[in-house]
mmCIF file of C-alpha atoms in Angstrom:
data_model
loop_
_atom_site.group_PDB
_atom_site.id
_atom_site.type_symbol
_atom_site.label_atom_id
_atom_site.label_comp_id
_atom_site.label_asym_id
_atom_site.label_seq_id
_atom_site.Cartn_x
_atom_site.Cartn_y
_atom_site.Cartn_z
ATOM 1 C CA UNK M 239 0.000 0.000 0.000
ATOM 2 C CA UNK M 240 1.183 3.388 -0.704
ATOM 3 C CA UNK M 241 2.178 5.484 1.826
ATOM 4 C CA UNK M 242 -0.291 7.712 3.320
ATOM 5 C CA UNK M 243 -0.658 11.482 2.851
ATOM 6 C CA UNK M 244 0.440 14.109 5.288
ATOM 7 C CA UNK M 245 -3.014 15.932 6.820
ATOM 8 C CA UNK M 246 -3.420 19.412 5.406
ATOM 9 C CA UNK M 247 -5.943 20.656 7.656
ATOM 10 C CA UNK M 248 -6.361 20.936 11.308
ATOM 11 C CA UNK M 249 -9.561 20.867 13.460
ATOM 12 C CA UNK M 250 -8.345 21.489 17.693
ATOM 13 C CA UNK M 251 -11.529 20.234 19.452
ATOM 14 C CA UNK M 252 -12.205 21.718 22.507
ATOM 15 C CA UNK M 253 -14.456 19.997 25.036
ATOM 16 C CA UNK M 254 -16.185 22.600 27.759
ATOM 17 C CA UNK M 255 -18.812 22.755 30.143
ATOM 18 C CA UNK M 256 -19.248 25.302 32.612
ATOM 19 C CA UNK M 257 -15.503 26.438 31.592
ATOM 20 C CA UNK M 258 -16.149 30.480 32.243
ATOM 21 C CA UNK M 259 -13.408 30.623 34.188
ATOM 22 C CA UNK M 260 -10.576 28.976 32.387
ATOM 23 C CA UNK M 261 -12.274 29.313 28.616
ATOM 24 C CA UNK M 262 -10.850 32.605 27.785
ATOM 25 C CA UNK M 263 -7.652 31.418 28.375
ATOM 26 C CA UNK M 264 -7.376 28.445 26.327
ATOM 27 C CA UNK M 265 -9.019 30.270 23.429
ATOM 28 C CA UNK M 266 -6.551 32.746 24.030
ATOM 29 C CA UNK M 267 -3.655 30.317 24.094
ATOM 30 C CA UNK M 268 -4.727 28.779 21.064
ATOM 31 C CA UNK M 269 -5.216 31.896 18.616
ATOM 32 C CA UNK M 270 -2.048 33.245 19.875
ATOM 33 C CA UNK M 271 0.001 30.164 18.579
ATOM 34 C CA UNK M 272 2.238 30.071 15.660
ATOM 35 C CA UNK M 273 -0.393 27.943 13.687
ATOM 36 C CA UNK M 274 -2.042 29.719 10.584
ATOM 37 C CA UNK M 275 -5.543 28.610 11.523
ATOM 38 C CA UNK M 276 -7.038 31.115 8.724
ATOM 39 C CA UNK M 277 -5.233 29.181 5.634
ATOM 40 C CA UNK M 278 -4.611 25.870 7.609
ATOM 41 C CA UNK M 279 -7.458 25.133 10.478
ATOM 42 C CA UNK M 280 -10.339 26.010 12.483
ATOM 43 C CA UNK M 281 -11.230 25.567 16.328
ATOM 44 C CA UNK M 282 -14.094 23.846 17.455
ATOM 45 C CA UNK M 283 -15.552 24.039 20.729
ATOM 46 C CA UNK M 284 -18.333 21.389 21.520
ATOM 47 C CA UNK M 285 -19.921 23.307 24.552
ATOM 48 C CA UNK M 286 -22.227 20.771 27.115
ATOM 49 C CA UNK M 287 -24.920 23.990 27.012
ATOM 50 C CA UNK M 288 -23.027 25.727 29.483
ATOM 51 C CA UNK M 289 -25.220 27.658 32.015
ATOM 52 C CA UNK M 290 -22.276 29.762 33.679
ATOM 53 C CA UNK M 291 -21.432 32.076 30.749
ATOM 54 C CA UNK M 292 -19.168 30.125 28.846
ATOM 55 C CA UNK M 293 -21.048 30.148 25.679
ATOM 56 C CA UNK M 294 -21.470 34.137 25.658
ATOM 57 C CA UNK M 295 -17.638 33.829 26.075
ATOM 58 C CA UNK M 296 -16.481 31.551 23.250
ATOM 59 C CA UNK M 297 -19.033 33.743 21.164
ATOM 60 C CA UNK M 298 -16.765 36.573 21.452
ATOM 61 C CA UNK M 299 -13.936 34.781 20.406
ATOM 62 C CA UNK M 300 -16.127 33.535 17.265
ATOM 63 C CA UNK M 301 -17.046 37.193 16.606
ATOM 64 C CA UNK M 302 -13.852 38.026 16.055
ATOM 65 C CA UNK M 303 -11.864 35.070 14.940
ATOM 66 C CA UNK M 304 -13.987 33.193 11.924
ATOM 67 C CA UNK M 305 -11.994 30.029 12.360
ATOM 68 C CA UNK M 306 -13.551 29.679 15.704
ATOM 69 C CA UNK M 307 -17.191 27.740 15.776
ATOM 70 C CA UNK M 308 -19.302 26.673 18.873
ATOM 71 C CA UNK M 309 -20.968 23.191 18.269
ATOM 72 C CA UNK M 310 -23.672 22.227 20.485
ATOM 73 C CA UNK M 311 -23.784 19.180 22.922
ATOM 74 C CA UNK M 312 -27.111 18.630 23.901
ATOM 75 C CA UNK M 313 -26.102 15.138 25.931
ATOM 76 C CA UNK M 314 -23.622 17.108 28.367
ATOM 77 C CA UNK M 315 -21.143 14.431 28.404
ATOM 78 C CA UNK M 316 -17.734 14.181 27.271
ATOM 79 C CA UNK M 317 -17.697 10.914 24.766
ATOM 80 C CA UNK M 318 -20.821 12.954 23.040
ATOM 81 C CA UNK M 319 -18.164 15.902 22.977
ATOM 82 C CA UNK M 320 -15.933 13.720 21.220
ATOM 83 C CA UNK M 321 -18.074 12.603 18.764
ATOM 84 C CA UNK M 322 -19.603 15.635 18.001
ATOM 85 C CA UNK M 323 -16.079 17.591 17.084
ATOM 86 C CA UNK M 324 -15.439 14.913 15.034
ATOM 87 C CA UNK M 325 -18.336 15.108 13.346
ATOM 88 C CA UNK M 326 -17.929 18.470 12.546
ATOM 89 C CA UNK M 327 -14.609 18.973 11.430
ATOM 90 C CA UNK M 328 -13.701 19.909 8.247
ATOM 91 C CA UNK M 329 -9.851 18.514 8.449
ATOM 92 C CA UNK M 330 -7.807 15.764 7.665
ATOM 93 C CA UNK M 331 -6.467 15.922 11.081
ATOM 94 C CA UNK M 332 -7.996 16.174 14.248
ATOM 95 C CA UNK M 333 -6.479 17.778 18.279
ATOM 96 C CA UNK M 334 -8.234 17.587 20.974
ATOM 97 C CA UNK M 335 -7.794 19.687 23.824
ATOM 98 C CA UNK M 336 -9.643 20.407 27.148
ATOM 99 C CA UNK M 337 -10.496 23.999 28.529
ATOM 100 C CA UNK M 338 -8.965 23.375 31.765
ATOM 101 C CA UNK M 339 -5.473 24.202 30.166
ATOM 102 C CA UNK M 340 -3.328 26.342 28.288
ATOM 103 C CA UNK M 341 -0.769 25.889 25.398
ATOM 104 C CA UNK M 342 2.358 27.119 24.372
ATOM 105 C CA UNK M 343 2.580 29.081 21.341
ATOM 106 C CA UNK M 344 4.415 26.219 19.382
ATOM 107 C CA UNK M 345 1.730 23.467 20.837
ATOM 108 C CA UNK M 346 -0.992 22.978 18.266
ATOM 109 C CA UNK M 347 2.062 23.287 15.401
ATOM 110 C CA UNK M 348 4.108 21.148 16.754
ATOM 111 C CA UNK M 349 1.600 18.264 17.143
ATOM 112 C CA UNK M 350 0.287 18.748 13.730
ATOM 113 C CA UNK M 351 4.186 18.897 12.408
ATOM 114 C CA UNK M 352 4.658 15.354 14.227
ATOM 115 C CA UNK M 353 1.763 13.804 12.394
ATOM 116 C CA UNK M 354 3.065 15.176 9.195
ATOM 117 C CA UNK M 355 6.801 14.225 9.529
ATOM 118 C CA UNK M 356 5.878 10.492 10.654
ATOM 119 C CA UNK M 357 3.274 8.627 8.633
ATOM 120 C CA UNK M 358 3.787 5.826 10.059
ATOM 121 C CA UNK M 359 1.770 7.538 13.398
ATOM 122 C CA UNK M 360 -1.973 7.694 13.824
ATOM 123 C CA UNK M 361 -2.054 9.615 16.458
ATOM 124 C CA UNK M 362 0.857 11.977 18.141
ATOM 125 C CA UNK M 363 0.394 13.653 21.384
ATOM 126 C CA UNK M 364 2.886 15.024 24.316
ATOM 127 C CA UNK M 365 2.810 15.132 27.858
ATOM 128 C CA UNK M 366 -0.100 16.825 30.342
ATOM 129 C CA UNK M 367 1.924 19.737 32.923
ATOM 130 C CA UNK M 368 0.161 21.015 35.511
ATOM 131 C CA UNK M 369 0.395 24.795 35.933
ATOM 132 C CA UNK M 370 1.585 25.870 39.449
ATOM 133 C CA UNK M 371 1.274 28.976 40.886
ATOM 134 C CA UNK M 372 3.878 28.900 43.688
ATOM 135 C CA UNK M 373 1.407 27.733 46.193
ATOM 136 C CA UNK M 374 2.389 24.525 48.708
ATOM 137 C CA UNK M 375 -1.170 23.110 47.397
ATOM 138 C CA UNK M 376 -0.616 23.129 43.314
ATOM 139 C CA UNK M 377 3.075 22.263 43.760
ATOM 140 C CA UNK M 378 1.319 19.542 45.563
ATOM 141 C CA UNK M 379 -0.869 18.157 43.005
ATOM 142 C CA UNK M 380 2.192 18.803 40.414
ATOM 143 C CA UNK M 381 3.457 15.842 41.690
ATOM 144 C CA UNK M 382 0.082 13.716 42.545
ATOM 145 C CA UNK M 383 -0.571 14.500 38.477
ATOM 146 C CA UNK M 384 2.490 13.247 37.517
ATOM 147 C CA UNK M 385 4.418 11.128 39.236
ATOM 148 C CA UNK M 386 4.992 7.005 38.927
ATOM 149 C CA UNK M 387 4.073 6.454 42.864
ATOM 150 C CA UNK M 388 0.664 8.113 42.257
ATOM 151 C CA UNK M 389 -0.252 7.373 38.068
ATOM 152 C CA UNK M 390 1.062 4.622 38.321
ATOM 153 C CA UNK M 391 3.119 3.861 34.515
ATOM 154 C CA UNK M 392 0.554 6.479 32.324
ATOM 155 C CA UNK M 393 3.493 7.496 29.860
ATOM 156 C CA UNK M 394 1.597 11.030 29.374
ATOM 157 C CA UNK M 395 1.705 11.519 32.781
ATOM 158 C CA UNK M 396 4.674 10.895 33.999
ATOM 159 C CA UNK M 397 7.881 12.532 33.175
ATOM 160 C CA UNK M 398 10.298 11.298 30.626
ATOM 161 C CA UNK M 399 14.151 11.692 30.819
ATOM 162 C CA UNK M 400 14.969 12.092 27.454
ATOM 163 C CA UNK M 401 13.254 13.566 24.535
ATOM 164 C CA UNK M 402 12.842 10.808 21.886
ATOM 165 C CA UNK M 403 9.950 10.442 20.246
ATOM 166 C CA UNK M 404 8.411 7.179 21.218
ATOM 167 C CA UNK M 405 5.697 4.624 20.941
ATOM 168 C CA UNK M 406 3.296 4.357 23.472
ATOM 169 C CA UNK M 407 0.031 3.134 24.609
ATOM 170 C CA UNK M 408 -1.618 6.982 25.150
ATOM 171 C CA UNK M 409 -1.714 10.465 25.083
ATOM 172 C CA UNK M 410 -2.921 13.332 26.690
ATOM 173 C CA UNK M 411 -5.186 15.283 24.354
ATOM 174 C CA UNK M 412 -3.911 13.515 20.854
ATOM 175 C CA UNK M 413 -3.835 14.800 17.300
ATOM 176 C CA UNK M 414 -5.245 12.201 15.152
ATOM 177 C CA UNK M 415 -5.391 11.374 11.703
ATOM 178 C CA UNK M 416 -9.296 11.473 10.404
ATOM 179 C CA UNK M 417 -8.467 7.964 9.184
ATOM 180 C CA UNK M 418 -8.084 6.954 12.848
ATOM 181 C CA UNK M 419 -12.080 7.434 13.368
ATOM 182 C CA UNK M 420 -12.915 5.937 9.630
ATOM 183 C CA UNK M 421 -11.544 2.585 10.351
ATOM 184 C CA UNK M 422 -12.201 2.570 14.247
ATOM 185 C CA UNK M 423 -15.127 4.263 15.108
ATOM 186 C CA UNK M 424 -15.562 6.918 17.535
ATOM 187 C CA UNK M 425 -15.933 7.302 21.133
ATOM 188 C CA UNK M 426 -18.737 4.993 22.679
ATOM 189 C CA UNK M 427 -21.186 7.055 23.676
ATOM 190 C CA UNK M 428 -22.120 5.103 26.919
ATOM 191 C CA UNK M 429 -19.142 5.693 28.626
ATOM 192 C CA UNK M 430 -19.706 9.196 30.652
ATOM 193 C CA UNK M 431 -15.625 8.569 32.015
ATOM 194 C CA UNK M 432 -12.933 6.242 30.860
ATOM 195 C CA UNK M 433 -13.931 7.262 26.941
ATOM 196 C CA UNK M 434 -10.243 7.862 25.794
ATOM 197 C CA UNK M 435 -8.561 5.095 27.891
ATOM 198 C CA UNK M 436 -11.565 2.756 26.293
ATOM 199 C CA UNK M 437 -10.297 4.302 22.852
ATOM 200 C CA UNK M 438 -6.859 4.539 23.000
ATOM 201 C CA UNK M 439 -7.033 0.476 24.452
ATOM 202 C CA UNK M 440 -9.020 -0.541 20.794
ATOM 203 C CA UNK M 441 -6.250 1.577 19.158
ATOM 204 C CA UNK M 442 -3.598 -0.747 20.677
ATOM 205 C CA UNK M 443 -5.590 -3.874 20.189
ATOM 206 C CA UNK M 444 -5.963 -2.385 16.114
ATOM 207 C CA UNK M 445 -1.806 -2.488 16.674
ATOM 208 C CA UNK M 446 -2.537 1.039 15.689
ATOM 209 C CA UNK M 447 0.958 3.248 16.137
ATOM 210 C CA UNK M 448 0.547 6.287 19.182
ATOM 211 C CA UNK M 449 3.996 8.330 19.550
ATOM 212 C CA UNK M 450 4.968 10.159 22.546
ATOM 213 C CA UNK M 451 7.044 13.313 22.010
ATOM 214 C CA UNK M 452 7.888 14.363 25.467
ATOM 215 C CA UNK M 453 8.897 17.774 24.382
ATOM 216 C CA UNK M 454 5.467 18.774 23.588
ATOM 217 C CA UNK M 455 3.657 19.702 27.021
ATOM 218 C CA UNK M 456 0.673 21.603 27.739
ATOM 219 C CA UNK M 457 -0.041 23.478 30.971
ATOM 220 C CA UNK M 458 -3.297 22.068 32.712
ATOM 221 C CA UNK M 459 -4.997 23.745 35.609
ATOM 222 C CA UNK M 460 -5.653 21.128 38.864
ATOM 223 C CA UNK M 461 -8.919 21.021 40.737
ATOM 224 C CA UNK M 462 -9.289 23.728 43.746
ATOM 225 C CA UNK M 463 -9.977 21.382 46.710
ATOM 226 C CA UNK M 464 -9.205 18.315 48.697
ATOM 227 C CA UNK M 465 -12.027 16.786 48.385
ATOM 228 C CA UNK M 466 -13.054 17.476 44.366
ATOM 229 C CA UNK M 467 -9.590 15.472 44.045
ATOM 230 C CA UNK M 468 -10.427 12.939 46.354
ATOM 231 C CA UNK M 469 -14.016 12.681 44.386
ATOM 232 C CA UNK M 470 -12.454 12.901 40.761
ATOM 233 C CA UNK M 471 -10.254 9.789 41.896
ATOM 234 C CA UNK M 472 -13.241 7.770 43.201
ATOM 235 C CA UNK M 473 -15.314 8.563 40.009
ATOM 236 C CA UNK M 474 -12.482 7.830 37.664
ATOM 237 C CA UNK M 475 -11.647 4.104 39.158
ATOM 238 C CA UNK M 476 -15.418 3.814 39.686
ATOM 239 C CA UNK M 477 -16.472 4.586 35.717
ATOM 240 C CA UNK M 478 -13.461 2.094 34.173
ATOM 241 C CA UNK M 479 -15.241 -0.406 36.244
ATOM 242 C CA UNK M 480 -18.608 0.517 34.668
ATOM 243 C CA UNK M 481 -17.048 1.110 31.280
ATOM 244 C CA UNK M 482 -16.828 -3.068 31.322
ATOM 245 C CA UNK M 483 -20.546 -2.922 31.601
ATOM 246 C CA UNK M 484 -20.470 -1.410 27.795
ATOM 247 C CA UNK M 485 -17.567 -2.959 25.865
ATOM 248 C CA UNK M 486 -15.297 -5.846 24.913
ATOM 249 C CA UNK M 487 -11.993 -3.860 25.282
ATOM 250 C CA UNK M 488 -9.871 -4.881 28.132
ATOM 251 C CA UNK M 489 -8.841 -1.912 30.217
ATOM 252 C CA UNK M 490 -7.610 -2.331 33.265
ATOM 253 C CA UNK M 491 -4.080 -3.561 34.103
ATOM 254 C CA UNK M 492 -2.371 -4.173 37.479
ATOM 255 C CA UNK M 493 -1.827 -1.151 39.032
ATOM 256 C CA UNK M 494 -5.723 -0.373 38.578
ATOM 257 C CA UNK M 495 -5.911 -3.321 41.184
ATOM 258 C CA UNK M 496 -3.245 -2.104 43.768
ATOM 259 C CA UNK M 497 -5.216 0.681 45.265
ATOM 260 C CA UNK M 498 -8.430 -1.591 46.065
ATOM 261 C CA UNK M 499 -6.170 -4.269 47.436
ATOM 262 C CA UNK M 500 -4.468 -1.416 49.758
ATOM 263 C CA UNK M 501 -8.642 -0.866 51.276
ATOM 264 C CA UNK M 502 -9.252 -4.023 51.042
ATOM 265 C CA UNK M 503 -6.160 -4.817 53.616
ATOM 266 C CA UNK M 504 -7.653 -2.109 55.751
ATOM 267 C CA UNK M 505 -11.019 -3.317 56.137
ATOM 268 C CA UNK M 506 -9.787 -6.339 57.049
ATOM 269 C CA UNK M 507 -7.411 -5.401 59.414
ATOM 270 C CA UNK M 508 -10.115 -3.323 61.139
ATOM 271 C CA UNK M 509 -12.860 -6.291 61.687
ATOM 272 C CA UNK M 510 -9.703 -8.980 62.906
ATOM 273 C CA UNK M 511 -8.642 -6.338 65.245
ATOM 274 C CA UNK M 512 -12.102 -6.081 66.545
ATOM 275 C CA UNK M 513 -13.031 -9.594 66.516
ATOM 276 C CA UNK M 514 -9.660 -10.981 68.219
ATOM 277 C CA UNK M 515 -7.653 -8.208 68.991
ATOM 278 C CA UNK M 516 -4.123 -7.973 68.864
ATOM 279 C CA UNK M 517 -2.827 -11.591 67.388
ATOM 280 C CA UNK M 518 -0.999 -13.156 64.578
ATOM 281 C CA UNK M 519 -3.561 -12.199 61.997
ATOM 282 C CA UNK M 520 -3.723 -8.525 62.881
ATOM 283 C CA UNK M 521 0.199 -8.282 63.122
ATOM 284 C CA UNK M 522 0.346 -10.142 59.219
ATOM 285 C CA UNK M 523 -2.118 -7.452 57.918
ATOM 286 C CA UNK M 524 -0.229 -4.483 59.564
ATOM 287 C CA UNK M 525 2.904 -5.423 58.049
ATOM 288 C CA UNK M 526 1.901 -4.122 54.110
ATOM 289 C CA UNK M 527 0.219 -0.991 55.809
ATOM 290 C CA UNK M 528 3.693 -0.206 57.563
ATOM 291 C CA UNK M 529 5.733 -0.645 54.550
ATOM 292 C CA UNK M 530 2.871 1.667 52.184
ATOM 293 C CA UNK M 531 3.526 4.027 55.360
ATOM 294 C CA UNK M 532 6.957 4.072 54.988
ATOM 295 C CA UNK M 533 7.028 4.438 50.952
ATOM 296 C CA UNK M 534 4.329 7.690 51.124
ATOM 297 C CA UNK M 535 6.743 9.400 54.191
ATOM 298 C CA UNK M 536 9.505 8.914 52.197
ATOM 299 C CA UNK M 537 7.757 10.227 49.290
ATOM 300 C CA UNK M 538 6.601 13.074 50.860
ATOM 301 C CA UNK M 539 10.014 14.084 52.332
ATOM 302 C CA UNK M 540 11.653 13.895 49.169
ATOM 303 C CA UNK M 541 9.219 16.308 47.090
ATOM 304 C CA UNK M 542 9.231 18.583 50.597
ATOM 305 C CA UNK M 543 13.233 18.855 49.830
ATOM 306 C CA UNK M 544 12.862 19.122 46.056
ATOM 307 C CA UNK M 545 10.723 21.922 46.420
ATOM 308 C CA UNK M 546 12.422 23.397 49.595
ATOM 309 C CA UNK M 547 8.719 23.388 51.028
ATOM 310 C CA UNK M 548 7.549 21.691 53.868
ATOM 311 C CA UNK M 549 4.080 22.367 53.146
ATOM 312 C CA UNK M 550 4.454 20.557 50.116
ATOM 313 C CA UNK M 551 5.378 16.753 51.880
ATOM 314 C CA UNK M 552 2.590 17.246 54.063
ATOM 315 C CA UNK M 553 -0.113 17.871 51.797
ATOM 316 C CA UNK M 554 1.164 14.890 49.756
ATOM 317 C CA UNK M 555 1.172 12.342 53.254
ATOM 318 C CA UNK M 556 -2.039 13.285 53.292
ATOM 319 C CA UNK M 557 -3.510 13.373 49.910
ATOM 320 C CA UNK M 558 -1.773 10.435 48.403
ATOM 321 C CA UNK M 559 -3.107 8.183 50.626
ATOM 322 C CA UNK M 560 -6.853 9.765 50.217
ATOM 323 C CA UNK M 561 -6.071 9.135 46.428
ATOM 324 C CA UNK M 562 -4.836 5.867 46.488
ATOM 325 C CA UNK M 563 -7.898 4.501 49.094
ATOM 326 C CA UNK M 564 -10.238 6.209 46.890
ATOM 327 C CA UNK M 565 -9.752 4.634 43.513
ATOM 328 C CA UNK M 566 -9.431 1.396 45.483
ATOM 329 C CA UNK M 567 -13.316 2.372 46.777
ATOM 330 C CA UNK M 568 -14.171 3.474 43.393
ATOM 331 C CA UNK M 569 -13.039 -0.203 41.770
ATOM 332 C CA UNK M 570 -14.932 -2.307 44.412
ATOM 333 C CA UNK M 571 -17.623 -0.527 44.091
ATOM 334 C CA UNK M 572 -17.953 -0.221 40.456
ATOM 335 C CA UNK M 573 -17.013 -3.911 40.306
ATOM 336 C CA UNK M 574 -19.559 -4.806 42.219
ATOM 337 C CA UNK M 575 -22.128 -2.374 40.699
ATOM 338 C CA UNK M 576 -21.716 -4.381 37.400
ATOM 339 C CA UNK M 577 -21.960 -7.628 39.238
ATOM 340 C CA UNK M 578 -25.356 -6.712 39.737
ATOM 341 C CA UNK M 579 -26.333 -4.713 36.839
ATOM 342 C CA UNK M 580 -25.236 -7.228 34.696
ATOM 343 C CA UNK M 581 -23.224 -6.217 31.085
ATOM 344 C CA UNK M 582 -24.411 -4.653 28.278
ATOM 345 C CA UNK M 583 -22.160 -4.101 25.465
ATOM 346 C CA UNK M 584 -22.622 -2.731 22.505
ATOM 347 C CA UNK M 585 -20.381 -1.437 19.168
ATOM 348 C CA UNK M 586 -19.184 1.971 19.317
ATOM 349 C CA UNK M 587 -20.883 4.639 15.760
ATOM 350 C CA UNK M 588 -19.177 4.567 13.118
ATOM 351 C CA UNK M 589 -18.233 7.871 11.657
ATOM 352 C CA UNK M 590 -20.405 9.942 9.919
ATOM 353 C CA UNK M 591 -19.741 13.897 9.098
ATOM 354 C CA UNK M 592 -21.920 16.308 9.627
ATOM 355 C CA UNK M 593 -22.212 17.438 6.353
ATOM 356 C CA UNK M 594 -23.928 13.703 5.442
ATOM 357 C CA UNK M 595 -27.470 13.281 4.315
ATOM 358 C CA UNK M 596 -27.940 10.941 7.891
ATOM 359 C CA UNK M 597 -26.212 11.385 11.015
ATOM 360 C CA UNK M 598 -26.298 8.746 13.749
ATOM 361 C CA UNK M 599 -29.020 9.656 16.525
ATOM 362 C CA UNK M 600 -26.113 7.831 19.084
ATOM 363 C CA UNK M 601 -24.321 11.123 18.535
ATOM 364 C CA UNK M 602 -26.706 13.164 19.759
ATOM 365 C CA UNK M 603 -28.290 10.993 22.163
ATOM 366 C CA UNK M 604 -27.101 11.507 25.926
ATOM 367 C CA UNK M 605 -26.327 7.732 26.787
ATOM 368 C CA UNK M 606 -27.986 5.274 29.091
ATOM 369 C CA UNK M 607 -27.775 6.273 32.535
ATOM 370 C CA UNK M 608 -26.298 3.590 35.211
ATOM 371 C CA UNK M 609 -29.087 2.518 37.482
#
């Protein structure tokens, strides 16, 4: 087969809902790049009907840049979002990017560049940042967001040494080729979280080729609060639990297991304590607790001396543990959610543009709700 074609066109997706206080900037970080978007591209935001001003925002942006469009999204969830942008380009190469961060003037190019120079890739993405603003707290979640004793192995996530271009399982964002979506579908539109792990999973399955470039990073902006991350954690572990429910492609690997196994060891030790008291059992379930103890301490006092903050090791003593016994919640409880709900999988749409005489109604469709 011949080679195929370098993309000429660019739609960046961006996904929003209730984004009034972050969408300004990412529009604004994206029409500042060095990407001709008037001969080359457009933007499309795929807004969830926004209810906080976000709409009246992005509006202005269209008013004065005509490569910017709003797209509804009548379902209010994110694989809808997907599906919708993608629908609605007008490219032969599609980037998607969240409102929640901003991008370096040489972002959008340089992902587009990578897709051109290597045709072997279908999609090429770089790492996710996390903007700090000299505070003990986002320094903090800095390092929950990206590093190996709290992702886990996420390639995107964590931090590479070197800057090779690489191949790897996932991205954060991704710029893919609209060929991507014609031979694999879209996003399943039952799948309110865990969309773009379920996609990028049938991607590797397809032995379809992702590439890393580590030099390419965007800054995102963390959740405000404790508890949101605490919550975000459960939900995520929870919905790639559910996801199962929907389809055939295997998603979770080992370390999705570790964190319920850590709650699990809790529990347990908890109820032996109470039903026996101190004893052989109880001093054989301790012993993993006391090493996970150790490893988060340590942890902690390293970043606290990295970033000459002691504010910084504290918060993460805290918080990693509330992360870690979270998503371990979130997985029991999702697994045993579909215990009892039973599965009910189904194929994801196949593509159809917008500009066809039928569009699929599962596109526009919110998705079956989890009872």
């Amino acid at each position: 087969m011949p080679p195929p074609t370098a993309p000429e066109r660019l739609t960046v997706v961006v996904l929003c809902r209730n984004e009034a206080d972050h969408i300004e900037a990412c529009l604004q970080s994206l029409v500042d790049s060095d990407f001709d978007f008037a001969d080359r591209g457009e933007i499309v935001v795929v807004d969830g009907r926004s209810e906080d001003g976000t709409r009246a925002k992005v509006a202005a942006f269209a008013n004065r840049f005509p490569y910017v469009r709003l797209v509804d999204n009548p379902a209010k969830v994110t694989p809808a979002a997907f599906n919708l942008g993608i629908q609605h380009s007008r490219s032969d190469a599609i980037l998607f990017v969240g409102a929640h961060a901003t991008y370096a003037s040489d972002y959008v190019r340089r992902c587009f560049e990578g897709l051109q120079a290597n045709p072997e890739a279908d999609v090429m993405g770089g790492l996710l940042g996390v903007k700090t603003d000299g505070t003990a707290w986002s320094e903090a979640i800095s390092v929950a967001t990206t590093h190996r004793v709290v992702t886990g192995n996420a390639s995107h996530r964590t931090s590479v040494a070197d800057s090779k271009i690489r191949r790897v399982d996932a991205v954060f964002g991704g710029c893919f080729r609209i060929r991507v979506f014609e031979k694999h579908g879209m996003f399943h539109p039952r799948l309110t979280r865990a969309q773009d792990r379920e996609y990028f999973r049938r991607l590797k399955r397809a032995d379809a080729t992702v590439l890393l470039d580590p030099t390419i990073r965007c800054n995102y902006k963390p959740r405000g609060t404790f508890a949101s991350y605490v919550q975000w954690s459960f939900r995520g572990a929870y919905w790639l639990e559910i996801a199962h429910r929907f389809v055939d492609t295997p998603l979770r690997s080992l370390r999705n297991f570790l964190p319920a196994g850590l709650l699990a060891n809790v529990v347990l030790l908890l109820l032996v304590s109470a039903a026996s008291g101190l004893g052989s059992a109880t001093a054989v379930l301790t012993m993993p607790l006391l090493l996970y103890a150790l490893l988060i301490c340590g942890f902690a006092v390293q970043q606290a001396w990295r970033t000459g903050n002691p504010n910084v090791g504290l918060i993460l003593a805290a918080l990693v543990p509330a992360i870690h016994l979270s998503y371990g919640g979130g997985t029991i409880v999702g697994f045993c959610h579909r215990l009892i709900r039973g599965d009910d999988v189904s194929a994801p749409p196949a593509l159809v543009r917008a500009n066809a005489s039928t569009e699929p109604s599962s596109i526009h469709s919110a998705p079956q709700r989890v009872a």
